[in-house]
MMTF fields as JSON, N, C-alpha, C and O atoms, coordinates in Angstrom:
{
  "mmtfVersion": "1.0.0",
  "mmtfProducer": "UNKNOWN",
  "numBonds": 467,
  "numAtoms": 468,
  "numGroups": 117,
  "numChains": 1,
  "numModels": 1,
  "chainsPerModel": [1],
  "groupsPerChain": [117],
  "chainIdList": ["A"],
  "bondAtomList": [4, 2, 8, 6, 12, 10, 16, 14, 20, 18, 24, 22, 28, 26, 32, 30, 36, 34, 40, 38, 44, 42, 48, 46, 52, 50, 56, 54, 60, 58, 64, 62, 68, 66, 72, 70, 76, 74, 80, 78, 84, 82, 88, 86, 92, 90, 96, 94, 100, 98, 104, 102, 108, 106, 112, 110, 116, 114, 120, 118, 124, 122, 128, 126, 132, 130, 136, 134, 140, 138, 144, 142, 148, 146, 152, 150, 156, 154, 160, 158, 164, 162, 168, 166, 172, 170, 176, 174, 180, 178, 184, 182, 188, 186, 192, 190, 196, 194, 200, 198, 204, 202, 208, 206, 212, 210, 216, 214, 220, 218, 224, 222, 228, 226, 232, 230, 236, 234, 240, 238, 244, 242, 248, 246, 252, 250, 256, 254, 260, 258, 264, 262, 268, 266, 272, 270, 276, 274, 280, 278, 284, 282, 288, 286, 292, 290, 296, 294, 300, 298, 304, 302, 308, 306, 312, 310, 316, 314, 320, 318, 324, 322, 328, 326, 332, 330, 336, 334, 340, 338, 344, 342, 348, 346, 352, 350, 356, 354, 360, 358, 364, 362, 368, 366, 372, 370, 376, 374, 380, 378, 384, 382, 388, 386, 392, 390, 396, 394, 400, 398, 404, 402, 408, 406, 412, 410, 416, 414, 420, 418, 424, 422, 428, 426, 432, 430, 436, 434, 440, 438, 444, 442, 448, 446, 452, 450, 456, 454, 460, 458, 464, 462],
  "bondOrderList": [1, 1, 1, 1, 1, 1, 1, 1, 1, 1, 1, 1, 1, 1, 1, 1, 1, 1, 1, 1, 1, 1, 1, 1, 1, 1, 1, 1, 1, 1, 1, 1, 1, 1, 1, 1, 1, 1, 1, 1, 1, 1, 1, 1, 1, 1, 1, 1, 1, 1, 1, 1, 1, 1, 1, 1, 1, 1, 1, 1, 1, 1, 1, 1, 1, 1, 1, 1, 1, 1, 1, 1, 1, 1, 1, 1, 1, 1, 1, 1, 1, 1, 1, 1, 1, 1, 1, 1, 1, 1, 1, 1, 1, 1, 1, 1, 1, 1, 1, 1, 1, 1, 1, 1, 1, 1, 1, 1, 1, 1, 1, 1, 1, 1, 1, 1],
  "groupList": [{"groupName": "MET", "atomNameList": ["N", "CA", "C", "O"], "elementList": ["N", "C", "C", "O"], "formalChargeList": [0, 0, 0, 0], "bondAtomList": [1, 0, 2, 1, 3, 2], "bondOrderList": [1, 1, 2], "singleLetterCode": "M", "chemCompType": "L-PEPTIDE LINKING"}, {"groupName": "LYS", "atomNameList": ["N", "CA", "C", "O"], "elementList": ["N", "C", "C", "O"], "formalChargeList": [0, 0, 0, 0], "bondAtomList": [1, 0, 2, 1, 3, 2], "bondOrderList": [1, 1, 2], "singleLetterCode": "K", "chemCompType": "L-PEPTIDE LINKING"}, {"groupName": "THR", "atomNameList": ["N", "CA", "C", "O"], "elementList": ["N", "C", "C", "O"], "formalChargeList": [0, 0, 0, 0], "bondAtomList": [1, 0, 2, 1, 3, 2], "bondOrderList": [1, 1, 2], "singleLetterCode": "T", "chemCompType": "L-PEPTIDE LINKING"}, {"groupName": "ARG", "atomNameList": ["N", "CA", "C", "O"], "elementList": ["N", "C", "C", "O"], "formalChargeList": [0, 0, 0, 0], "bondAtomList": [1, 0, 2, 1, 3, 2], "bondOrderList": [1, 1, 2], "singleLetterCode": "R", "chemCompType": "L-PEPTIDE LINKING"}, {"groupName": "VAL", "atomNameList": ["N", "CA", "C", "O"], "elementList": ["N", "C", "C", "O"], "formalChargeList": [0, 0, 0, 0], "bondAtomList": [1, 0, 2, 1, 3, 2], "bondOrderList": [1, 1, 2], "singleLetterCode": "V", "chemCompType": "L-PEPTIDE LINKING"}, {"groupName": "LEU", "atomNameList": ["N", "CA", "C", "O"], "elementList": ["N", "C", "C", "O"], "formalChargeList": [0, 0, 0, 0], "bondAtomList": [1, 0, 2, 1, 3, 2], "bondOrderList": [1, 1, 2], "singleLetterCode": "L", "chemCompType": "L-PEPTIDE LINKING"}, {"groupName": "ILE", "atomNameList": ["N", "CA", "C", "O"], "elementList": ["N", "C", "C", "O"], "formalChargeList": [0, 0, 0, 0], "bondAtomList": [1, 0, 2, 1, 3, 2], "bondOrderList": [1, 1, 2], "singleLetterCode": "I", "chemCompType": "L-PEPTIDE LINKING"}, {"groupName": "ASP", "atomNameList": ["N", "CA", "C", "O"], "elementList": ["N", "C", "C", "O"], "formalChargeList": [0, 0, 0, 0], "bondAtomList": [1, 0, 2, 1, 3, 2], "bondOrderList": [1, 1, 2], "singleLetterCode": "D", "chemCompType": "L-PEPTIDE LINKING"}, {"groupName": "SER", "atomNameList": ["N", "CA", "C", "O"], "elementList": ["N", "C", "C", "O"], "formalChargeList": [0, 0, 0, 0], "bondAtomList": [1, 0, 2, 1, 3, 2], "bondOrderList": [1, 1, 2], "singleLetterCode": "S", "chemCompType": "L-PEPTIDE LINKING"}, {"groupName": "GLY", "atomNameList": ["N", "CA", "C", "O"], "elementList": ["N", "C", "C", "O"], "formalChargeList": [0, 0, 0, 0], "bondAtomList": [1, 0, 2, 1, 3, 2], "bondOrderList": [1, 1, 2], "singleLetterCode": "G", "chemCompType": "PEPTIDE LINKING"}, {"groupName": "HIS", "atomNameList": ["N", "CA", "C", "O"], "elementList": ["N", "C", "C", "O"], "formalChargeList": [0, 0, 0, 0], "bondAtomList": [1, 0, 2, 1, 3, 2], "bondOrderList": [1, 1, 2], "singleLetterCode": "H", "chemCompType": "L-PEPTIDE LINKING"}, {"groupName": "ALA", "atomNameList": ["N", "CA", "C", "O"], "elementList": ["N", "C", "C", "O"], "formalChargeList": [0, 0, 0, 0], "bondAtomList": [1, 0, 2, 1, 3, 2], "bondOrderList": [1, 1, 2], "singleLetterCode": "A", "chemCompType": "L-PEPTIDE LINKING"}, {"groupName": "PHE", "atomNameList": ["N", "CA", "C", "O"], "elementList": ["N", "C", "C", "O"], "formalChargeList": [0, 0, 0, 0], "bondAtomList": [1, 0, 2, 1, 3, 2], "bondOrderList": [1, 1, 2], "singleLetterCode": "F", "chemCompType": "L-PEPTIDE LINKING"}, {"groupName": "GLU", "atomNameList": ["N", "CA", "C", "O"], "elementList": ["N", "C", "C", "O"], "formalChargeList": [0, 0, 0, 0], "bondAtomList": [1, 0, 2, 1, 3, 2], "bondOrderList": [1, 1, 2], "singleLetterCode": "E", "chemCompType": "L-PEPTIDE LINKING"}, {"groupName": "ASN", "atomNameList": ["N", "CA", "C", "O"], "elementList": ["N", "C", "C", "O"], "formalChargeList": [0, 0, 0, 0], "bondAtomList": [1, 0, 2, 1, 3, 2], "bondOrderList": [1, 1, 2], "singleLetterCode": "N", "chemCompType": "L-PEPTIDE LINKING"}, {"groupName": "GLN", "atomNameList": ["N", "CA", "C", "O"], "elementList": ["N", "C", "C", "O"], "formalChargeList": [0, 0, 0, 0], "bondAtomList": [1, 0, 2, 1, 3, 2], "bondOrderList": [1, 1, 2], "singleLetterCode": "Q", "chemCompType": "L-PEPTIDE LINKING"}, {"groupName": "PRO", "atomNameList": ["N", "CA", "C", "O"], "elementList": ["N", "C", "C", "O"], "formalChargeList": [0, 0, 0, 0], "bondAtomList": [1, 0, 2, 1, 3, 2], "bondOrderList": [1, 1, 2], "singleLetterCode": "P", "chemCompType": "L-PEPTIDE LINKING"}, {"groupName": "TYR", "atomNameList": ["N", "CA", "C", "O"], "elementList": ["N", "C", "C", "O"], "formalChargeList": [0, 0, 0, 0], "bondAtomList": [1, 0, 2, 1, 3, 2], "bondOrderList": [1, 1, 2], "singleLetterCode": "Y", "chemCompType": "L-PEPTIDE LINKING"}, {"groupName": "TRP", "atomNameList": ["N", "CA", "C", "O"], "elementList": ["N", "C", "C", "O"], "formalChargeList": [0, 0, 0, 0], "bondAtomList": [1, 0, 2, 1, 3, 2], "bondOrderList": [1, 1, 2], "singleLetterCode": "W", "chemCompType": "L-PEPTIDE LINKING"}],
  "groupTypeList": [0, 1, 2, 3, 4, 5, 6, 4, 7, 7, 7, 8, 9, 2, 3, 10, 5, 5, 11, 5, 0, 12, 8, 4, 13, 9, 12, 7, 4, 4, 9, 13, 11, 13, 14, 9, 5, 13, 11, 4, 3, 6, 11, 4, 13, 2, 15, 16, 7, 5, 6, 4, 5, 7, 17, 3, 0, 16, 4, 0, 3, 9, 7, 13, 11, 11, 3, 5, 5, 3, 11, 5, 4, 16, 7, 11, 3, 6, 6, 11, 12, 8, 8, 4, 5, 13, 8, 1, 16, 7, 18, 11, 7, 11, 12, 5, 14, 1, 13, 3, 4, 13, 13, 6, 0, 16, 5, 0, 2, 1, 4, 11, 16, 13, 4, 6, 3],
  "groupIdList": [1, 2, 3, 4, 5, 6, 7, 8, 9, 10, 11, 12, 13, 14, 15, 16, 17, 18, 19, 20, 21, 22, 23, 24, 25, 26, 27, 28, 29, 30, 31, 32, 33, 34, 35, 36, 37, 38, 39, 40, 41, 42, 43, 44, 45, 46, 47, 48, 49, 50, 51, 52, 53, 54, 55, 56, 57, 58, 59, 60, 61, 62, 63, 64, 65, 66, 67, 68, 69, 70, 71, 72, 73, 74, 75, 76, 77, 78, 79, 80, 81, 82, 83, 84, 85, 86, 87, 88, 89, 90, 91, 92, 93, 94, 95, 96, 97, 98, 99, 100, 101, 102, 103, 104, 105, 106, 107, 108, 109, 110, 111, 112, 113, 114, 115, 116, 117],
  "secStructList": [7, 7, 7, 5, 7, 7, 5, 7, 7, 1, 1, 2, 2, 2, 2, 2, 2, 2, 2, 2, 2, 2, 2, 2, 6, 7, 7, 5, 7, 7, 7, 5, 7, 1, 1, 6, 2, 2, 2, 2, 6, 6, 2, 2, 2, 2, 7, 7, 1, 3, 3, 3, 3, 7, 1, 7, 7, 1, 1, 1, 7, 6, 2, 2, 2, 2, 2, 2, 2, 2, 2, 2, 7, 1, 1, 7, 3, 3, 3, 3, 3, 3, 1, 1, 1, 1, 1, 7, 7, 6, 6, 7, 1, 7, 7, 3, 3, 6, 6, 7, 7, 6, 6, 6, 6, 6, 2, 2, 2, 2, 2, 7, 6, 6, 6, 7, 7],
  "xCoordList": [0.56, -0.215, 0.92, 2.027, 0.632, 1.374, 0.942, -0.273, 1.632, 1.213, 0.67, 0.91, -0.07, -1.555, -1.248, -1.041, -1.357, -1.082, -2.429, -3.566, -2.172, -3.7, -1.988, -0.893, -2.714, -1.649, -3.321, -4.437, -2.818, -3.793, -2.923, -1.803, -3.376, -2.937, -3.746, -4.374, -4.488, -4.971, -4.381, -5.153, -2.846, -2.669, -2.417, -1.507, -3.677, -3.331, -2.179, -1.782, -1.64, -0.587, 0.937, 1.891, 0.776, 1.799, 0.896, 1.633, 0.208, -1.378, -0.779, -0.082, -0.984, -0.392, 1.387, 1.886, 1.741, 3.769, 3.788, 3.857, 3.763, 3.579, 3.125, 3.96, 1.788, 0.841, 1.836, 1.633, 2.852, 3.277, 4.745, 5.355, 5.218, 6.45, 6.276, 6.917, 5.115, 4.655, 3.876, 3.299, 4.023, 3.039, 4.467, 4.739, 4.915, 6.524, 7.642, 8.477, 7.376, 8.339, 7.389, 7.514, 6.451, 4.995, 4.152, 3.72, 4.234, 2.744, 1.538, 1.496, 0.985, -0.981, -1.333, -1.381, -1.614, -1.481, -3.7, -4.384, -4.033, -5.439, -6.84, -8.031, -5.461, -6.558, -6.395, -5.663, -6.768, -6.265, -7.24, -8.395, -6.614, -7.613, -7.87, -7.271, -8.177, -8.07, -7.098, -5.95, -8.801, -8.647, -9.307, -10.487, -8.353, -8.44, -10.074, -10.044, -10.445, -12.188, -12.379, -12.95, -11.589, -12.279, -10.811, -10.673, -9.884, -9.093, -9.941, -10.125, -10.212, -10.42, -11.729, -11.918, -12.397, -12.957, -12.941, -13.554, -11.816, -10.953, -10.497, -10.728, -9.383, -9.08, -10.122, -9.578, -11.348, -12.313, -12.535, -12.448, -12.837, -13.224, -11.582, -11.357, -10.478, -9.704, -8.97, -8.151, -8.694, -7.466, -5.933, -5.374, -5.535, -4.251, -2.671, -2.769, -1.515, -0.371, -0.09, 0.073, 0.011, 0.528, 0.026, -0.184, -0.267, -0.628, 0.069, 0.833, 0.202, 1.116, 0.624, 0.37, 0.203, -0.455, -0.093, 1.135, -0.61, -0.626, -0.586, -0.692, -0.492, -0.917, -1.926, -2.728, -1.734, -2.43, -3.574, -3.154, -4.269, -5.636, -6.659, -6.752, -7.873, -9.093, -10.033, -9.613, -11.218, -11.842, -11.284, -11.234, -10.871, -10.004, -7.935, -7.105, -7.896, -6.174, -5.524, -6.022, -4.347, -3.87, -3.621, -3.617, -3.377, -3.517, -4.802, -4.899, -5.756, -6.974, -7.804, -8.87, -6.947, -7.256, -7.083, -7.731, -5.345, -4.307, -5.109, -5.19, -5.824, -6.038, -7.231, -7.047, -8.332, -9.143, -9.052, -9.716, -7.876, -7.065, -6.318, -6.545, -5.336, -5.651, -6.316, -6.149, -7.406, -8.644, -9.49, -9.726, -9.584, -9.962, -10.161, -11.067, -7.882, -6.918, -5.15, -4.074, -6.395, -4.854, -3.238, -2.32, -3.298, -2.021, -1.225, -0.045, -2.191, -1.935, -0.624, -1.162, 0.53, 1.785, 1.44, 1.293, 1.297, 1.662, 2.349, 3.072, 2.621, 3.384, 3.385, 2.845, 3.801, 2.864, 4.311, 5.439, 3.712, 4.255, 3.778, 3.027, 5.318, 4.073, 5.47, 6.589, 5.323, 6.256, 6.193, 6.921, 5.474, 5.044, 5.883, 6.665, 5.426, 5.443, 7.896, 8.413, 8.47, 10.057, 10.321, 11.414, 8.941, 9.98, 8.583, 7.478, 9.051, 7.999, 6.661, 6.717, 6.051, 4.799, 4.313, 4.301, 3.942, 3.704, 2.202, 1.526, 1.527, 0.782, 0.948, 0.101, 2.651, 2.897, 4.031, 4.732, 3.998, 5.213, 6.473, 7.36, 6.555, 7.619, 7.698, 7.258, 8.33, 7.995, 9.078, 10.124, 8.623, 9.211, 9.031, 7.987, 9.573, 9.473, 8.97, 9.732, 7.677, 7.997, 8.879, 9.046, 9.361, 11.195, 11.927, 12.68, 11.434, 12.092, 11.777, 12.889, 11.017, 10.538, 10.64, 9.946, 12.046, 12.967, 13.385, 13.692, 13.159, 13.029, 12.544, 13.074, 11.162, 10.341, 10.162, 9.044, 10.619, 11.119, 11.509, 10.869, 13.483, 14.055, 13.131, 13.242, 12.073, 11.844, 11.248, 11.456, 10.325, 9.242, 9.963, 9.072, 11.043, 11.858, 12.657, 13.193, 12.419, 12.985, 11.832, 12.033, 10.783, 9.202, 8.545, 8.284, 8.321, 7.263, 8.168, 7.793, 9.267, 9.755, 8.855, 8.827, 7.757, 7.264, 5.603, 4.435, 5.929, 4.409, 4.54, 3.764, 6.173, 6.626, 7.013, 8.055, 6.191, 5.872, 5.638, 5.419],
  "yCoordList": [-0.947, -0.074, 1.169, 0.973, 2.091, 4.042, 5.044, 5.123, 5.7, 6.137, 7.075, 7.322, 7.483, 8.226, 9.659, 9.829, 11.009, 11.728, 13.062, 12.719, 14.144, 14.796, 16.611, 16.793, 17.27, 18.429, 19.598, 19.505, 20.628, 21.802, 22.462, 21.972, 24.21, 24.953, 25.248, 24.36, 27.189, 28.117, 28.494, 28.975, 28.096, 28.845, 26.888, 26.068, 26.872, 25.789, 25.188, 24.036, 26.243, 25.962, 25.375, 24.824, 25.704, 24.763, 23.536, 22.784, 23.185, 21.906, 21.232, 20.297, 21.644, 20.842, 20.024, 18.909, 21.028, 20.909, 19.963, 18.816, 19.953, 19.543, 18.319, 17.516, 17.301, 16.402, 15.748, 14.582, 16.483, 15.379, 15.192, 14.319, 15.868, 15.768, 14.12, 13.071, 14.627, 13.379, 12.085, 11.217, 12.198, 11.252, 10.464, 9.264, 11.151, 10.615, 9.811, 8.965, 10.288, 9.717, 8.477, 8.292, 7.617, 7.058, 6.763, 5.859, 8.044, 8.493, 8.541, 8.91, 8.226, 7.938, 9.343, 9.348, 10.891, 11.612, 11.201, 10.909, 11.44, 11.455, 12.821, 13.133, 13.165, 14.897, 16.572, 16.941, 17.235, 18.654, 19.569, 19.558, 20.702, 20.974, 22.479, 22.475, 23.852, 25.492, 25.692, 26.094, 24.909, 25.538, 24.933, 24.594, 24.694, 24.773, 23.563, 22.383, 23.809, 23.323, 22.3, 21.305, 22.603, 21.382, 20.313, 19.433, 20.546, 19.23, 18.189, 17.008, 19.491, 18.522, 17.44, 16.411, 17.865, 16.923, 16.124, 15.366, 16.912, 15.304, 14.17, 13.012, 14.904, 14.407, 12.712, 11.717, 12.97, 12.559, 11.525, 10.377, 11.672, 10.489, 10.005, 9.039, 10.3, 9.122, 9.001, 8.116, 9.553, 9.119, 8.976, 7.913, 9.959, 10.176, 9.635, 9.324, 9.493, 9.215, 10.418, 10.577, 11.571, 12.674, 13.404, 13.132, 14.943, 15.994, 16.943, 16.958, 18.186, 18.771, 20.0, 20.053, 21.283, 21.759, 23.153, 23.159, 24.634, 25.648, 26.613, 26.156, 27.678, 28.46, 29.627, 29.807, 30.348, 31.193, 30.564, 30.141, 30.45, 30.486, 30.604, 30.436, 31.131, 31.938, 30.244, 29.12, 30.816, 29.815, 29.726, 30.59, 28.546, 28.379, 28.489, 28.358, 28.628, 28.658, 27.816, 27.868, 26.945, 25.867, 25.491, 24.374, 26.89, 26.159, 25.793, 25.069, 26.785, 25.975, 24.928, 24.553, 24.151, 23.135, 21.415, 20.38, 22.151, 21.272, 20.458, 19.235, 21.653, 21.365, 20.475, 19.291, 20.695, 19.276, 18.042, 17.008, 18.452, 17.001, 16.18, 14.981, 16.947, 15.934, 15.176, 13.97, 15.867, 15.553, 13.868, 12.679, 14.394, 13.568, 12.539, 11.719, 12.887, 11.698, 12.12, 12.553, 11.327, 11.453, 10.409, 10.13, 10.08, 9.132, 9.478, 9.262, 10.678, 11.275, 12.449, 13.461, 12.797, 13.449, 14.66, 14.509, 16.222, 17.107, 17.869, 17.965, 18.841, 19.379, 20.998, 21.341, 21.917, 23.139, 23.46, 22.979, 24.247, 24.593, 25.731, 25.905, 26.692, 27.934, 29.018, 28.645, 30.618, 31.186, 32.507, 33.45, 32.597, 32.819, 32.535, 33.05, 31.738, 31.439, 30.852, 30.427, 31.225, 31.056, 29.875, 29.498, 29.371, 28.04, 27.008, 27.278, 25.512, 24.7, 25.371, 26.114, 25.194, 25.933, 24.364, 23.216, 25.118, 23.55, 23.363, 22.914, 23.398, 22.751, 21.506, 20.746, 21.706, 20.733, 19.633, 19.596, 18.718, 17.218, 17.856, 17.64, 19.422, 19.436, 20.383, 20.975, 21.692, 22.931, 22.549, 21.91, 23.005, 23.337, 25.508, 26.086, 25.856, 26.993, 26.699, 26.168, 27.162, 27.214, 27.796, 27.592, 28.352, 28.678, 27.474, 27.295, 26.289, 25.21, 24.713, 24.535, 23.903, 23.549, 21.982, 21.023, 22.081, 20.917, 19.368, 18.212, 20.241, 19.363, 18.663, 17.579, 18.911, 18.376, 16.435, 15.921, 16.13, 14.302, 14.195, 13.69, 15.087, 14.318, 14.289, 13.517, 16.033, 16.142, 15.017, 14.616, 14.011, 13.282, 12.459, 11.865, 11.727, 10.289, 10.734, 9.903, 12.501, 12.45, 12.15, 11.669, 12.483, 12.786, 11.564, 11.167, 11.009, 10.134, 8.855, 8.126, 8.985, 6.529, 5.769, 4.99, 5.451, 4.128, 4.913, 4.619, 5.506, 5.422, 5.596, 5.411, 6.145, 5.884, 4.633, 3.993, 4.421, 2.765, 2.33, 1.167],
  "zCoordList": [0.388, -0.152, -0.07, 0.433, -0.464, -0.986, 0.159, 0.34, 0.834, 1.413, 0.442, -0.74, 1.242, 1.172, 2.09, 3.292, 0.404, 0.798, 0.98, 1.301, 0.792, 1.069, 0.898, 1.429, 0.037, -0.773, -0.339, -0.85, 0.798, 1.478, 0.772, 0.627, -0.053, -0.56, -1.019, -1.596, -1.11, -1.366, -3.351, -4.181, -3.662, -5.137, -5.943, -5.821, -6.671, -7.803, -8.126, -7.948, -8.687, -9.217, -8.383, -8.932, -6.907, -5.517, -5.259, -4.62, -5.344, -5.912, -6.448, -6.054, -7.489, -9.25, -8.621, -8.768, -8.069, -8.371, -7.119, -7.559, -6.057, -5.049, -5.595, -5.179, -6.703, -6.692, -7.883, -8.223, -8.473, -9.083, -8.904, -9.521, -8.207, -7.214, -6.467, -6.408, -6.024, -5.078, -5.653, -4.999, -7.125, -7.625, -8.489, -8.505, -8.893, -9.232, -8.449, -8.768, -7.589, -5.967, -5.334, -4.123, -6.067, -5.951, -4.544, -3.829, -4.673, -2.596, -3.711, -4.885, -3.183, -3.627, -2.426, -1.196, -3.875, -3.803, -4.057, -5.038, -2.452, -2.915, -2.5, -2.499, -2.209, -2.713, -2.616, -1.698, -3.141, -3.36, -2.931, -3.355, -1.742, -1.312, -1.121, -2.197, -0.817, -1.372, -0.065, 0.125, 1.194, 1.96, 3.061, 2.964, 4.567, 5.696, 5.882, 6.23, 5.773, 5.351, 4.84, 5.286, 3.202, 2.647, 2.653, 1.803, 3.651, 3.48, 5.006, 5.303, 5.551, 6.533, 6.316, 6.966, 5.441, 4.971, 3.325, 2.573, 3.481, 2.582, 3.04, 2.694, 4.388, 5.026, 6.001, 6.479, 5.967, 7.2, 6.184, 6.618, 4.761, 3.618, 3.284, 4.013, 2.526, 2.08, 3.417, 3.172, 5.302, 6.196, 5.588, 5.318, 5.477, 5.125, 5.738, 6.925, 5.281, 6.035, 6.544, 7.754, 5.507, 5.501, 4.559, 3.377, 5.531, 4.761, 4.759, 5.724, 3.76, 3.528, 3.548, 2.344, 4.051, 4.749, 4.631, 4.709, 4.447, 4.404, 5.198, 6.336, 5.213, 6.436, 6.564, 7.48, 5.512, 5.055, 4.288, 3.212, 4.377, 3.087, 3.976, 5.191, 2.571, 3.082, 3.844, 4.119, 3.918, 4.763, 6.072, 6.948, 6.073, 7.311, 7.281, 6.382, 7.969, 7.708, 8.757, 9.882, 8.534, 8.412, 9.863, 10.381, 10.482, 11.931, 13.078, 14.07, 12.287, 12.943, 12.322, 12.811, 10.493, 10.367, 10.902, 11.059, 11.072, 12.419, 13.333, 13.448, 14.113, 15.572, 15.017, 15.298, 14.35, 13.647, 12.853, 12.922, 11.92, 11.364, 12.469, 12.631, 13.289, 15.085, 15.17, 14.992, 15.526, 16.371, 14.83, 15.044, 14.016, 12.911, 12.473, 12.329, 12.014, 12.185, 12.193, 11.779, 13.37, 14.592, 14.049, 14.82, 12.804, 12.186, 11.911, 12.187, 10.724, 10.213, 9.99, 10.441, 9.629, 10.096, 9.115, 7.902, 9.972, 9.331, 9.236, 10.227, 8.157, 7.303, 7.136, 6.085, 7.822, 7.271, 5.856, 5.747, 5.192, 4.584, 3.437, 2.478, 4.711, 4.109, 3.618, 3.972, 2.636, 2.782, 3.722, 3.412, 4.692, 5.837, 7.105, 7.904, 6.884, 9.129, 8.558, 7.525, 9.972, 9.263, 10.372, 10.796, 10.744, 11.629, 11.706, 11.236, 12.581, 13.232, 13.88, 14.86, 13.545, 14.754, 15.172, 14.728, 16.287, 17.441, 16.546, 17.472, 15.708, 15.268, 13.982, 13.512, 13.615, 13.014, 13.399, 14.411, 12.246, 12.663, 12.681, 13.506, 10.82, 10.08, 9.9, 10.886, 8.479, 8.031, 7.122, 7.238, 6.415, 4.699, 4.283, 4.587, 3.979, 3.882, 1.958, 1.149, 1.655, -0.365, -1.002, -2.205, -0.531, -1.307, -1.647, -2.604, -0.276, -0.6, -1.057, -1.555, -1.738, -2.045, -2.534, -2.199, -3.688, -3.408, -2.677, -2.967, -1.578, -0.182, 0.121, 0.366, 0.285, 0.878, 0.106, 0.145, -0.126, -0.631, 0.617, 1.54, 0.684, 1.721, 3.847, 4.799, 3.512, 4.591, 4.756, 5.901, 3.899, 4.146, 4.538, 5.145, 4.786, 4.354, 6.286, 7.02, 6.658, 8.143, 9.265, 10.38, 8.798, 9.717, 10.208, 11.343, 8.86, 8.888, 7.911, 6.993, 8.494, 7.801, 7.995, 7.042, 9.004, 9.508, 8.795, 9.05, 8.268, 6.766, 5.265, 4.327, 5.395, 4.015, 3.176, 3.319, 2.43, 1.864, 0.022, -0.314]
}
C-alpha cells in the first residue's frame, strides 16, 4: 500500500507541483484542497498518512485546520508548508518554507519514515 498524501494550498499551481512531485516519487495523492475546511472534509474521507498544509489560506487557516485534523485523523503527519512562517509551528510535525520546495522529499523520509511505503 502506497503512502497517502493530502495537499492543501490555496494556490492551484503549488498544489499541482506538489502532486506531481509526490506522484513521481510513488506516493498516492488522495486529494488536493484549496483551504482548511475542504482539507478536513477530504481527510475524513481519505485518511491520509501525510498532510502538506499551507498556513495562510481563505476560509480556514492551516493552524485552525490542523487542530481539527489532529482530532479526526490522529495518525496523519502534518507538514507546515508556508512562505510566511519562518520556523516549525506547534501544530505541525515539520516545516518547510515554500522557497525550498525541492527539499520536500528528503523531509518526508525524516518526518515520517514509518508511514513511507
